[in-house]
Amino acid sequence: MTTDLVDRITQHKNVSNSRKLTGKGQFALVFRYISLSILFVIAILPIYIMVVNSVKGITGVSQSAAFTIPTHLNFAAWGPTWAILKVPMGRTLFFVVQSSIISAIIGSINGYVFAKWRFKGSSAIFTAFLFGMFIPYQAIMIPLTQFNHWAGIGGTIYVLVVAHVIYGIPICTLIFRNYYAAIPNELIEAGRVDGAGMVRIFRTIFLPLSIPGFVVVLIWQFTSAWNDFLFAIFLTGGAPKLAVATTALNFITGSGNQVYYGNNMTASLIVSIPTLLVYMFLGRYFLRGLLGGALKG
Amino acid sequence: MKRKHVHNPWGGFFFVLPSILAIAVFVYGMIGWTLKLSFSHRTNAWSKDNSFAGLSNYTGLLEDPEFTHAFGNLMKFTVVFMIGTLISGLIMSLLLEKGIKGEGLFRSIYLYPMAISFIAMGTSWRWLMDSAHDDKATGLNMVLRAAHLGILQNDWYSSEKGSMYAMALPAIWQMSGYVMALFLAGFRGIPDDLREAARVDGASETKIYRHILFPQLKPTFLTVLIILGHISMKVFDLIYGIASKSYVTKVLAIYLWQVIFDFQNFAKGSAIAMVILVIIAVVVIPYLRYVNKSEEMK
């Protein structure tokens, strides 16, 4: 596994349509663009519907006109929807920031050890960690609830901090391990010659090089915890006082309210905005996280 | 030979020890606990009877029509979702891999669904897959009518027939970009010389893909199948966000949620969780060992 998969993907290939093409080549190029555009329309359709129907007001939304672009912008649905989502989204931000930062710190320490300071049995332990990425969380949910109760955090938002930190260990460790594996061992040797130990080499050599790795892991943990529904619904039981973005959204759009299209679309869009912004501005790091979690390229 | 850092063999262990303990307790310990619950008598909210019930919870599943229904649904969903996502992701990467103007835009649009929660996207998809027909048609049915394909209108996820195939659509939509990215990384890891050499030898483009590029992508195919497979086995939010606990789209994770929360049957819920876990483990453990081995070879 190389760490620059993303560089590979985003590298600029010699773009063939700058060359003069023969008839057959031109046909192939047109075919490619048409196919790409069809896929583009399909990919964008669900978010397009969300966006256009969020600016048609509360009563101006009808299902049969959902594809049409609004004649004028009406943000009437935004106010009441935001009023409901404000508190749950604030709560989500509160726990997501904590869990992401703690996860990144743990991941960087583990990744450093598994990449550069292997001990006897470390690769078996690492594999045992990785299996934790694949398990269905339902298989630990009942004991986890009991643990939370025992630890005195049952009924608080910290249940989600604990869940995302602990079950984030495998993926964060993996991403950092691959990141550090690409840093040459000579740097460690140089540090040792200067009399530095494992901890000082980490602090003075690896940490300063780790910023991109931290961005990747922070984004990864932020996105997955923000979008998580399973832990949220299991561990909070859907309690309103612990509502987070996804559970609040599910409550808004849930059965019985499905006729309020304008509100539902607006609420879904508002909940998606934070992760979409991260994706738009830091997409490269997001992609790195996605591929980093794939083990082999 | 690459030097391994063995000067301080146990220092590293000390630093990862907290994580080792956490994984041991919260992953393996708790799986063990769930396993124990699945062999117990805790089949209702009042029961604290942790005594050994043998395999009764598991054999009970086999006789439970809801379970077999959910299992069958999950298998249908898995087949369509895996094949569909693999093919559409592969097509996206084939269209892009040689490089094309505007590639960055296409790539980021294909990949954005991965950044959005299933619950949010469920709102759009629920509307797109509205089951109303003909004059009342909305969403995709309306599109089909407009394209003079009215005959293809269907109930999507709301009737027994085809519900799981319809449910695979949003899943394919969500994951195709990811598969595209994995394949793009694969394609671009193959040195250009290989293609050039084949071209010089007079091989056609199709032959180049079949005999040179695809064989190089075997590890990528394997990775994609493992990722899609384990996601499919666990699928929950996507279906819950669109159809909630609807019978026709019930899969194991949805049924498990009902058994635990609505029926408070912890023993049976644990048994279902163990079934999902075992199916995943049977595939993933050999895969992890394979990955581990090929890393050691490097």
Coordinates of C-alpha atoms in Angstrom, one line a residue:
Chain A
M1 CA 0.0 0.0 0.0
T2 CA 1.4 3.3 -1.0
T3 CA 0.3 6.5 0.6
D4 CA 0.2 8.6 -2.5
L5 CA -2.8 6.8 -4.1
V6 CA -4.5 10.2 -4.2
D7 CA -1.6 11.8 -6.0
R8 CA -1.9 9.0 -8.5
I9 CA -5.6 9.7 -9.0
T10 CA -5.3 13.4 -9.1
Q11 CA -2.2 13.6 -11.2
H12 CA -2.6 15.3 -14.5
K13 CA -2.6 12.8 -17.3
N14 CA -1.8 13.9 -20.8
V15 CA -5.2 14.9 -21.7
S16 CA -5.9 13.3 -25.0
N17 CA -8.4 15.8 -26.4
S18 CA -5.8 18.4 -26.7
R19 CA -4.3 16.3 -29.5
K20 CA -5.7 16.3 -33.0
L21 CA -7.9 13.3 -33.2
T22 CA -8.9 11.1 -36.1
G23 CA -12.6 10.4 -36.9
K24 CA -12.7 7.3 -34.7
G25 CA -10.9 9.0 -31.9
Q26 CA -13.3 11.9 -32.0
F27 CA -16.3 9.6 -31.9
A28 CA -14.8 7.8 -28.9
L29 CA -14.3 11.2 -27.1
V30 CA -17.9 12.3 -27.8
F31 CA -19.1 9.0 -26.5
R32 CA -17.1 9.3 -23.3
Y33 CA -18.4 12.8 -22.7
I34 CA -22.0 11.8 -23.2
S35 CA -21.6 8.8 -20.9
L36 CA -19.9 10.9 -18.3
S37 CA -22.6 13.5 -18.5
I38 CA -25.4 11.0 -18.1
L39 CA -23.7 9.6 -14.9
F40 CA -23.2 13.2 -13.8
V41 CA -26.9 13.9 -14.0
I42 CA -27.8 10.7 -12.1
A43 CA -25.2 11.4 -9.4
I44 CA -26.4 15.0 -8.9
L45 CA -30.1 14.3 -9.1
P46 CA -30.9 13.6 -5.3
I47 CA -29.0 16.7 -4.1
Y48 CA -30.5 18.8 -6.9
I49 CA -33.9 17.9 -5.7
M50 CA -33.0 18.8 -2.1
V51 CA -31.6 22.1 -3.1
V52 CA -34.4 23.3 -5.4
N53 CA -37.2 22.2 -3.1
S54 CA -35.6 23.8 -0.1
V55 CA -36.1 27.3 -1.6
K56 CA -39.7 26.9 -2.6
G57 CA -41.1 27.9 0.7
I58 CA -43.4 25.8 2.9
T59 CA -46.5 25.5 0.8
G60 CA -45.0 26.0 -2.6
V61 CA -43.7 22.5 -2.8
S62 CA -45.6 19.9 -4.7
Q63 CA -44.3 16.5 -5.5
S64 CA -45.2 16.7 -9.1
A65 CA -43.2 19.9 -9.6
A66 CA -40.2 18.8 -7.6
F67 CA -37.8 18.7 -10.6
T68 CA -38.5 22.3 -11.7
I69 CA -36.4 25.2 -10.7
P70 CA -38.2 27.7 -8.5
T71 CA -39.2 31.0 -10.1
H72 CA -38.1 32.9 -7.1
L73 CA -36.2 32.1 -4.0
N74 CA -38.2 31.5 -0.9
F75 CA -36.4 30.6 2.2
A76 CA -39.5 30.3 4.4
A77 CA -38.8 26.7 5.2
W78 CA -35.3 27.4 6.5
G79 CA -36.2 29.3 9.6
P80 CA -38.5 26.8 11.3
T81 CA -36.3 23.9 10.2
W82 CA -33.2 25.4 11.6
A83 CA -35.0 26.2 14.8
I84 CA -35.5 22.5 15.3
L85 CA -32.1 21.4 14.1
K86 CA -30.0 24.0 15.8
V87 CA -29.7 22.3 19.2
P88 CA -29.1 18.7 17.9
M89 CA -26.5 20.0 15.4
G90 CA -24.8 21.9 18.1
R91 CA -24.7 18.8 20.2
T92 CA -23.3 16.8 17.3
L93 CA -20.6 19.3 16.7
F94 CA -19.8 19.2 20.5
F95 CA -19.2 15.4 20.5
V96 CA -17.8 15.1 17.0
V97 CA -15.0 17.6 17.7
Q98 CA -14.0 15.7 20.8
S99 CA -14.1 12.3 19.4
S100 CA -12.2 13.3 16.2
I101 CA -9.4 14.9 18.1
I102 CA -9.0 12.1 20.6
S103 CA -9.1 9.6 17.7
A104 CA -6.4 11.4 15.8
I105 CA -4.1 11.5 18.7
I106 CA -4.5 7.8 19.5
G107 CA -4.2 6.9 15.8
S108 CA -1.0 8.8 15.4
I109 CA 0.7 7.1 18.4
N110 CA -0.5 3.6 17.3
G111 CA 0.4 4.2 13.7
Y112 CA 3.9 5.3 14.6
V113 CA 4.5 2.2 16.7
F114 CA 3.0 -0.2 14.1
A115 CA 4.9 1.4 11.3
K116 CA 8.3 2.0 12.9
W117 CA 8.7 0.3 16.3
R118 CA 7.3 -3.1 15.7
F119 CA 7.5 -5.6 18.5
K120 CA 7.1 -9.3 18.7
G121 CA 3.5 -10.1 17.6
S122 CA 2.8 -6.6 16.5
S123 CA 1.6 -7.6 13.1
A124 CA -0.8 -10.1 14.5
I125 CA -2.1 -7.5 16.9
F126 CA -2.5 -5.0 14.1
T127 CA -4.5 -7.6 12.1
A128 CA -6.7 -8.1 15.2
F129 CA -7.2 -4.4 15.3
L130 CA -8.2 -4.3 11.6
F131 CA -10.9 -6.9 12.1
G132 CA -12.6 -4.3 14.4
M133 CA -13.3 -2.2 11.3
F134 CA -15.4 -4.9 9.7
I135 CA -17.6 -6.0 12.6
P136 CA -21.3 -5.2 12.6
Y137 CA -21.6 -2.9 15.6
Q138 CA -24.8 -4.6 16.5
A139 CA -22.6 -7.4 17.8
I140 CA -21.3 -5.1 20.6
M141 CA -24.2 -2.8 21.1
I142 CA -25.9 -4.5 24.1
P143 CA -22.8 -4.9 26.2
L144 CA -21.7 -1.4 25.2
T145 CA -25.0 0.0 26.6
Q146 CA -24.4 -1.9 29.8
F147 CA -20.9 -0.6 30.0
N148 CA -22.0 3.0 29.5
H149 CA -24.5 2.5 32.3
W150 CA -21.8 1.0 34.5
A151 CA -19.4 3.8 33.7
G152 CA -22.0 6.4 34.6
I153 CA -22.1 8.0 31.2
G154 CA -25.4 6.3 30.1
G155 CA -27.9 9.0 29.2
T156 CA -25.2 11.6 28.3
I157 CA -23.7 12.6 25.0
Y158 CA -20.3 11.1 26.1
V159 CA -21.6 7.6 25.1
L160 CA -21.1 8.8 21.5
V161 CA -17.6 10.2 22.2
V162 CA -16.6 6.8 23.7
A163 CA -18.1 4.8 20.9
H164 CA -16.5 6.8 18.1
V165 CA -13.1 7.0 19.8
I166 CA -12.9 3.2 20.5
Y167 CA -14.4 1.9 17.3
G168 CA -12.4 4.5 15.4
I169 CA -9.1 3.1 16.7
P170 CA -8.7 0.5 13.8
I171 CA -9.2 2.9 10.9
C172 CA -7.2 5.8 12.5
T173 CA -4.4 3.4 13.3
L174 CA -4.4 2.1 9.8
I175 CA -4.4 5.5 8.1
F176 CA -1.5 6.8 10.3
R177 CA 0.4 3.5 10.0
N178 CA 0.3 3.8 6.2
Y179 CA 1.2 7.5 6.4
Y180 CA 4.2 6.9 8.6
A181 CA 5.3 3.9 6.7
A182 CA 6.2 6.2 3.8
I183 CA 8.6 8.2 6.0
P184 CA 12.1 6.9 5.4
N185 CA 13.7 4.9 8.3
E186 CA 16.9 7.0 7.7
L187 CA 15.2 9.8 9.6
I188 CA 14.9 7.5 12.6
E189 CA 18.5 6.5 12.3
A190 CA 19.6 10.1 12.1
G191 CA 17.6 10.8 15.3
R192 CA 19.2 7.9 17.1
V193 CA 22.6 9.0 16.1
D194 CA 21.8 12.3 17.8
G195 CA 20.8 10.3 20.9
A196 CA 17.0 10.7 20.6
G197 CA 14.7 7.9 21.8
M198 CA 11.4 6.7 20.4
V199 CA 9.4 9.4 22.1
R200 CA 11.7 12.3 21.1
I201 CA 11.9 11.1 17.5
F202 CA 8.1 11.0 17.4
R203 CA 7.9 14.5 18.9
T204 CA 10.7 16.2 16.9
I205 CA 10.7 14.4 13.6
F206 CA 7.3 12.6 13.0
L207 CA 4.8 15.0 14.6
P208 CA 5.9 18.0 12.5
L209 CA 5.5 15.9 9.4
S210 CA 2.1 14.6 10.5
I211 CA -0.2 17.5 9.7
P212 CA -1.6 16.0 6.5
G213 CA -2.2 12.7 8.3
F214 CA -4.0 14.5 11.0
V215 CA -6.2 16.4 8.5
V216 CA -7.1 13.1 6.9
V217 CA -8.0 11.4 10.1
L218 CA -9.9 14.4 11.5
I219 CA -12.0 14.7 8.4
W220 CA -12.6 11.0 8.3
Q221 CA -13.7 10.8 11.9
F222 CA -15.7 14.0 11.6
T223 CA -17.6 12.8 8.5
S224 CA -18.3 9.3 9.8
A225 CA -19.4 10.5 13.3
W226 CA -21.5 13.3 11.9
N227 CA -23.3 11.0 9.5
D228 CA -23.5 8.1 11.9
F229 CA -27.0 6.9 12.7
L230 CA -26.5 3.4 14.1
F231 CA -24.6 4.3 17.3
A232 CA -26.7 7.4 17.8
I233 CA -30.0 5.6 17.7
F234 CA -28.8 2.6 19.6
L235 CA -27.0 4.4 22.4
T236 CA -29.3 7.3 22.9
G237 CA -32.4 5.3 22.1
G238 CA -33.7 8.3 20.2
A239 CA -34.1 10.3 23.4
P240 CA -34.9 13.9 22.4
K241 CA -32.6 15.4 25.0
L242 CA -29.7 13.5 23.3
A243 CA -30.8 14.1 19.7
V244 CA -28.0 14.5 17.3
A245 CA -28.1 15.7 13.6
T246 CA -29.1 12.3 12.1
T247 CA -31.6 11.2 14.7
A248 CA -33.3 14.7 14.8
L249 CA -33.5 14.6 11.0
N250 CA -35.0 11.1 11.1
F251 CA -37.5 12.4 13.6
I252 CA -38.4 15.3 11.3
T253 CA -38.7 13.4 8.1
G254 CA -40.0 10.2 9.7
S255 CA -43.4 8.6 9.1
G256 CA -46.3 10.9 9.6
N257 CA -44.3 13.9 8.4
Q258 CA -43.5 12.7 5.0
V259 CA -46.0 15.1 3.3
Y260 CA -44.0 18.2 4.3
Y261 CA -41.7 17.9 1.4
G262 CA -40.3 21.5 1.7
N263 CA -39.4 21.1 5.3
N264 CA -38.0 17.6 4.9
M265 CA -35.8 18.6 2.0
T266 CA -34.6 21.7 3.8
A267 CA -33.8 19.7 6.9
S268 CA -31.9 17.1 5.0
L269 CA -29.9 19.8 3.2
I270 CA -29.1 21.6 6.4
V271 CA -27.8 18.4 8.1
S272 CA -25.7 17.7 5.0
I273 CA -24.1 21.1 4.8
P274 CA -21.2 20.6 7.3
T275 CA -19.9 17.4 5.7
L276 CA -20.5 18.8 2.2
L277 CA -18.4 21.9 3.0
V278 CA -15.6 19.7 4.3
Y279 CA -15.9 17.6 1.2
M280 CA -15.8 20.7 -1.1
F281 CA -12.8 22.3 0.5
L282 CA -10.8 19.3 1.7
G283 CA -12.0 16.7 -0.8
R284 CA -8.4 15.5 -1.4
Y285 CA -8.0 14.6 2.2
F286 CA -11.4 12.9 2.3
L287 CA -10.4 10.8 -0.7
R288 CA -7.2 9.9 1.1
G289 CA -9.1 8.7 4.1
L290 CA -11.5 6.6 1.9
L291 CA -8.6 5.0 0.2
G292 CA -6.6 4.7 3.4
G293 CA -9.4 2.6 4.8
A294 CA -9.3 0.2 1.9
L295 CA -6.1 -1.7 2.9
K296 CA -4.8 -2.5 -0.5
G297 CA -4.8 -0.3 -3.6
Chain B
M1 CA 17.7 -5.7 3.6
K2 CA 15.4 -3.3 5.3
R3 CA 16.3 -2.8 8.9
K4 CA 13.6 -3.3 11.4
H5 CA 13.8 -1.3 14.5
V6 CA 14.3 -3.8 17.2
H7 CA 16.6 -1.8 19.5
N8 CA 13.8 -1.1 21.9
P9 CA 11.4 -4.0 21.3
W10 CA 8.9 -3.4 24.1
G11 CA 8.8 0.5 24.2
G12 CA 6.3 0.5 21.3
F13 CA 4.2 -2.1 23.0
F14 CA 3.9 0.1 26.0
F15 CA 2.5 2.9 23.9
V16 CA -0.1 0.9 22.1
L17 CA -1.1 -1.1 25.2
P18 CA -4.1 1.2 26.0
S19 CA -5.5 0.6 22.5
I20 CA -4.8 -3.1 22.7
L21 CA -6.8 -3.3 26.0
A22 CA -9.6 -1.2 24.5
I23 CA -9.9 -3.4 21.4
A24 CA -9.6 -6.5 23.5
V25 CA -12.4 -5.4 25.8
F26 CA -14.7 -3.4 23.5
V27 CA -14.3 -5.5 20.3
Y28 CA -13.5 -9.0 21.4
G29 CA -14.8 -9.0 24.9
M30 CA -18.1 -7.5 23.9
I31 CA -18.5 -9.9 21.0
G32 CA -17.9 -12.7 23.6
W33 CA -20.6 -11.1 25.8
T34 CA -23.0 -10.9 22.9
L35 CA -22.2 -14.5 22.0
K36 CA -23.0 -15.5 25.6
L37 CA -26.3 -13.6 25.5
S38 CA -27.2 -15.4 22.3
F39 CA -27.0 -18.7 24.3
S40 CA -29.1 -17.3 27.2
H41 CA -32.8 -17.2 28.2
R42 CA -33.0 -13.4 28.1
T43 CA -35.9 -13.4 25.6
N44 CA -37.9 -10.6 27.1
A45 CA -37.5 -7.3 29.0
W46 CA -38.0 -8.8 32.4
S47 CA -35.8 -11.8 32.1
K48 CA -32.5 -11.7 33.8
D49 CA -32.0 -15.4 33.2
N50 CA -28.5 -15.6 31.8
S51 CA -28.4 -19.4 32.1
F52 CA -27.4 -21.5 29.2
A53 CA -30.2 -22.1 26.6
G54 CA -28.1 -24.1 24.2
L55 CA -28.7 -23.4 20.5
S56 CA -32.4 -22.7 21.0
N57 CA -32.1 -19.0 20.0
Y58 CA -30.4 -20.0 16.8
T59 CA -32.7 -22.9 15.9
G60 CA -35.6 -20.5 16.7
L61 CA -34.3 -18.2 14.0
L62 CA -34.6 -20.9 11.4
E63 CA -38.3 -21.4 12.3
D64 CA -39.0 -17.6 12.3
P65 CA -40.5 -16.5 9.0
E66 CA -39.5 -12.9 9.7
F67 CA -35.9 -13.9 10.0
T68 CA -35.8 -16.0 6.8
H69 CA -37.7 -13.3 5.0
A70 CA -35.1 -10.7 6.2
F71 CA -32.3 -13.0 5.3
G72 CA -33.6 -13.6 1.8
N73 CA -34.1 -9.9 1.3
L74 CA -30.6 -9.2 2.4
M75 CA -29.2 -11.8 -0.1
K76 CA -31.2 -10.3 -3.0
F77 CA -30.0 -6.8 -2.0
T78 CA -26.4 -8.0 -1.7
V79 CA -26.3 -9.5 -5.2
V80 CA -27.8 -6.5 -7.0
F81 CA -25.9 -4.0 -4.9
M82 CA -22.5 -5.7 -5.3
I83 CA -22.8 -6.3 -9.0
G84 CA -24.4 -2.9 -9.7
T85 CA -21.8 -0.9 -7.8
L86 CA -18.9 -2.9 -9.2
I87 CA -20.1 -2.3 -12.8
S88 CA -21.0 1.3 -12.4
G89 CA -17.8 2.2 -10.5
L90 CA -15.8 0.3 -13.1
I91 CA -17.5 2.1 -15.9
M92 CA -16.8 5.5 -14.3
S93 CA -13.2 4.6 -13.9
L94 CA -12.8 3.3 -17.4
L95 CA -14.3 6.5 -18.8
L96 CA -11.9 8.6 -16.7
E97 CA -8.7 6.6 -16.4
K98 CA -7.0 7.9 -19.5
G99 CA -7.6 11.5 -18.4
I100 CA -10.1 13.8 -19.9
K101 CA -10.8 17.5 -19.7
G102 CA -13.1 18.2 -16.7
E103 CA -12.0 15.0 -15.0
G104 CA -11.8 16.7 -11.6
L105 CA -15.4 17.9 -11.8
F106 CA -16.8 14.5 -12.8
R107 CA -14.7 12.7 -10.1
S108 CA -15.9 15.0 -7.3
I109 CA -19.5 14.8 -8.4
Y110 CA -19.4 11.0 -8.6
L111 CA -17.8 10.8 -5.1
Y112 CA -19.9 13.3 -3.1
P113 CA -22.6 10.8 -2.1
M114 CA -20.0 9.3 0.2
A115 CA -19.9 12.5 2.3
I116 CA -23.6 12.6 3.0
S117 CA -25.6 10.7 5.5
F118 CA -28.0 8.0 4.4
I119 CA -30.7 9.5 6.5
A120 CA -30.5 12.8 4.6
M121 CA -30.3 11.2 1.2
G122 CA -33.2 9.0 2.2
T123 CA -35.5 12.0 1.9
S124 CA -34.7 12.5 -1.7
W125 CA -34.7 8.9 -2.6
R126 CA -38.0 8.3 -0.9
W127 CA -39.5 10.9 -3.2
L128 CA -37.7 9.7 -6.3
M129 CA -38.9 6.2 -5.7
D130 CA -42.5 7.2 -5.0
S131 CA -44.9 4.4 -6.0
A132 CA -47.7 6.6 -7.5
H133 CA -48.4 5.7 -11.1
D134 CA -49.7 7.3 -14.3
D135 CA -51.4 10.7 -13.7
K136 CA -50.3 10.9 -10.1
A137 CA -46.8 9.8 -11.0
T138 CA -43.9 11.7 -9.4
G139 CA -40.2 11.2 -9.1
L140 CA -38.7 8.5 -11.3
N141 CA -42.1 7.2 -12.5
M142 CA -42.7 10.7 -13.8
V143 CA -39.4 10.7 -15.6
L144 CA -40.2 7.4 -17.1
R145 CA -43.5 8.6 -18.3
A146 CA -42.0 11.7 -19.8
A147 CA -39.5 9.5 -21.7
H148 CA -42.4 7.5 -23.1
L149 CA -41.3 4.6 -21.0
G150 CA -44.5 4.7 -18.9
I151 CA -44.6 0.9 -19.1
L152 CA -41.6 0.7 -16.9
Q153 CA -43.3 2.6 -14.0
N154 CA -43.2 0.5 -10.9
D155 CA -43.8 0.4 -7.1
W156 CA -40.1 0.6 -6.4
Y157 CA -39.4 -0.3 -2.8
S158 CA -43.1 -0.4 -1.7
S159 CA -44.3 -3.7 -2.9
E160 CA -42.9 -7.1 -2.3
K161 CA -42.0 -7.7 -5.8
G162 CA -38.6 -6.1 -6.6
S163 CA -38.5 -4.1 -3.4
M164 CA -34.9 -5.1 -2.6
Y165 CA -33.7 -4.5 -6.2
A166 CA -35.2 -1.0 -5.9
M167 CA -33.5 -0.5 -2.6
A168 CA -30.2 -1.4 -4.1
L169 CA -30.4 1.7 -6.4
P170 CA -29.7 4.3 -3.7
A171 CA -27.0 2.0 -2.4
I172 CA -25.3 1.7 -5.8
W173 CA -25.6 5.5 -6.2
Q174 CA -23.9 6.1 -2.9
M175 CA -21.0 3.7 -3.3
S176 CA -20.2 3.8 -7.0
G177 CA -17.9 6.8 -6.6
Y178 CA -15.9 5.0 -4.0
V179 CA -15.4 2.0 -6.3
M180 CA -14.4 4.4 -9.1
A181 CA -11.7 5.9 -6.9
L182 CA -10.3 2.5 -6.0
F183 CA -10.2 1.5 -9.6
L184 CA -8.7 4.8 -10.7
A185 CA -6.0 4.3 -8.1
G186 CA -5.5 0.8 -9.5
F187 CA -5.3 1.9 -13.2
R188 CA -2.9 4.7 -12.5
G189 CA -0.7 2.5 -10.5
I190 CA 0.0 0.5 -13.7
P191 CA 3.1 1.8 -15.5
D192 CA 2.2 3.4 -18.9
D193 CA 5.1 1.5 -20.5
L194 CA 3.1 -1.7 -20.2
R195 CA 0.3 -0.3 -22.4
E196 CA 2.8 1.3 -24.8
A197 CA 4.6 -1.9 -25.3
A198 CA 1.4 -3.8 -26.0
R199 CA 0.4 -1.1 -28.5
V200 CA 3.7 -1.3 -30.3
D201 CA 3.1 -5.1 -30.5
G202 CA -0.2 -4.3 -32.2
A203 CA -2.6 -5.3 -29.5
S204 CA -6.1 -3.8 -29.7
E205 CA -7.4 -1.6 -26.9
T206 CA -9.9 -4.3 -25.8
K207 CA -7.0 -6.8 -25.7
I208 CA -4.9 -4.4 -23.7
Y209 CA -7.6 -4.1 -21.0
R210 CA -8.4 -7.8 -21.0
H211 CA -4.9 -9.3 -21.0
I212 CA -2.8 -6.6 -19.4
L213 CA -4.7 -4.1 -17.3
F214 CA -7.5 -6.2 -15.7
P215 CA -5.1 -8.9 -14.5
Q216 CA -3.1 -6.2 -12.8
L217 CA -6.2 -5.0 -11.0
K218 CA -6.9 -8.3 -9.3
P219 CA -6.1 -7.0 -5.8
T220 CA -8.3 -4.0 -6.4
F221 CA -11.2 -6.3 -7.4
L222 CA -10.7 -8.3 -4.3
T223 CA -10.7 -5.2 -2.1
V224 CA -13.8 -3.8 -3.7
L225 CA -15.7 -7.1 -3.2
I226 CA -14.7 -7.3 0.4
I227 CA -15.7 -3.7 1.1
L228 CA -19.0 -3.9 -0.7
G229 CA -19.8 -7.3 0.8
H230 CA -19.3 -6.3 4.4
I231 CA -21.2 -3.0 3.9
S232 CA -24.0 -4.9 2.4
M233 CA -24.3 -7.4 5.3
K234 CA -24.5 -4.5 7.7
V235 CA -26.8 -2.3 5.7
F236 CA -29.1 -0.4 8.1
D237 CA -29.2 3.4 7.8
L238 CA -29.8 3.4 4.1
I239 CA -32.9 1.2 4.3
Y240 CA -34.1 2.7 7.6
G241 CA -33.8 6.2 6.2
I242 CA -36.0 5.4 3.2
A243 CA -38.4 2.8 4.3
S244 CA -38.1 2.7 8.1
K245 CA -39.1 -0.8 9.4
S246 CA -41.3 -1.6 6.4
Y247 CA -41.8 -5.4 6.0
V248 CA -41.0 -5.6 2.3
T249 CA -37.6 -4.1 2.7
K250 CA -36.6 -5.7 6.0
V251 CA -33.0 -7.0 6.2
L252 CA -31.2 -8.6 9.1
A253 CA -30.0 -5.3 10.7
I254 CA -33.5 -3.8 10.6
Y255 CA -35.0 -6.9 12.0
L256 CA -32.4 -7.0 14.7
W257 CA -33.2 -3.5 15.7
Q258 CA -36.9 -4.4 16.1
V259 CA -36.1 -7.5 18.1
I260 CA -33.9 -5.6 20.5
F261 CA -35.8 -2.3 20.9
D262 CA -39.4 -3.2 20.2
F263 CA -39.6 -6.7 21.5
Q264 CA -36.7 -6.4 24.0
N265 CA -35.6 -9.9 23.1
F266 CA -31.9 -9.6 23.8
A267 CA -31.1 -13.2 23.4
K268 CA -32.6 -13.4 19.9
G269 CA -31.2 -10.1 18.9
S270 CA -27.7 -11.3 19.9
A271 CA -28.2 -14.4 17.9
I272 CA -29.0 -12.4 14.8
A273 CA -26.0 -10.1 15.4
M274 CA -23.8 -13.2 15.6
V275 CA -25.2 -14.5 12.3
I276 CA -24.2 -11.3 10.6
L277 CA -20.8 -11.3 12.3
V278 CA -20.0 -14.9 11.3
I279 CA -20.9 -14.3 7.7
I280 CA -18.6 -11.3 7.6
A281 CA -15.8 -13.0 9.5
V282 CA -15.8 -16.0 7.2
V283 CA -14.9 -13.7 4.3
V284 CA -12.9 -11.0 6.0
I285 CA -10.5 -13.1 8.2
P286 CA -8.9 -14.9 5.3
Y287 CA -8.7 -11.6 3.5
L288 CA -6.9 -9.9 6.4
R289 CA -4.5 -12.9 6.6
Y290 CA -3.8 -12.5 2.9
V291 CA -3.2 -8.8 3.2
N292 CA -1.0 -9.4 6.2
K293 CA 1.1 -11.9 4.3
S294 CA 1.5 -9.8 1.2
E295 CA 2.6 -6.9 3.4
E296 CA 5.3 -9.0 5.0
M297 CA 6.6 -10.1 1.6
K298 CA 7.4 -6.4 0.8

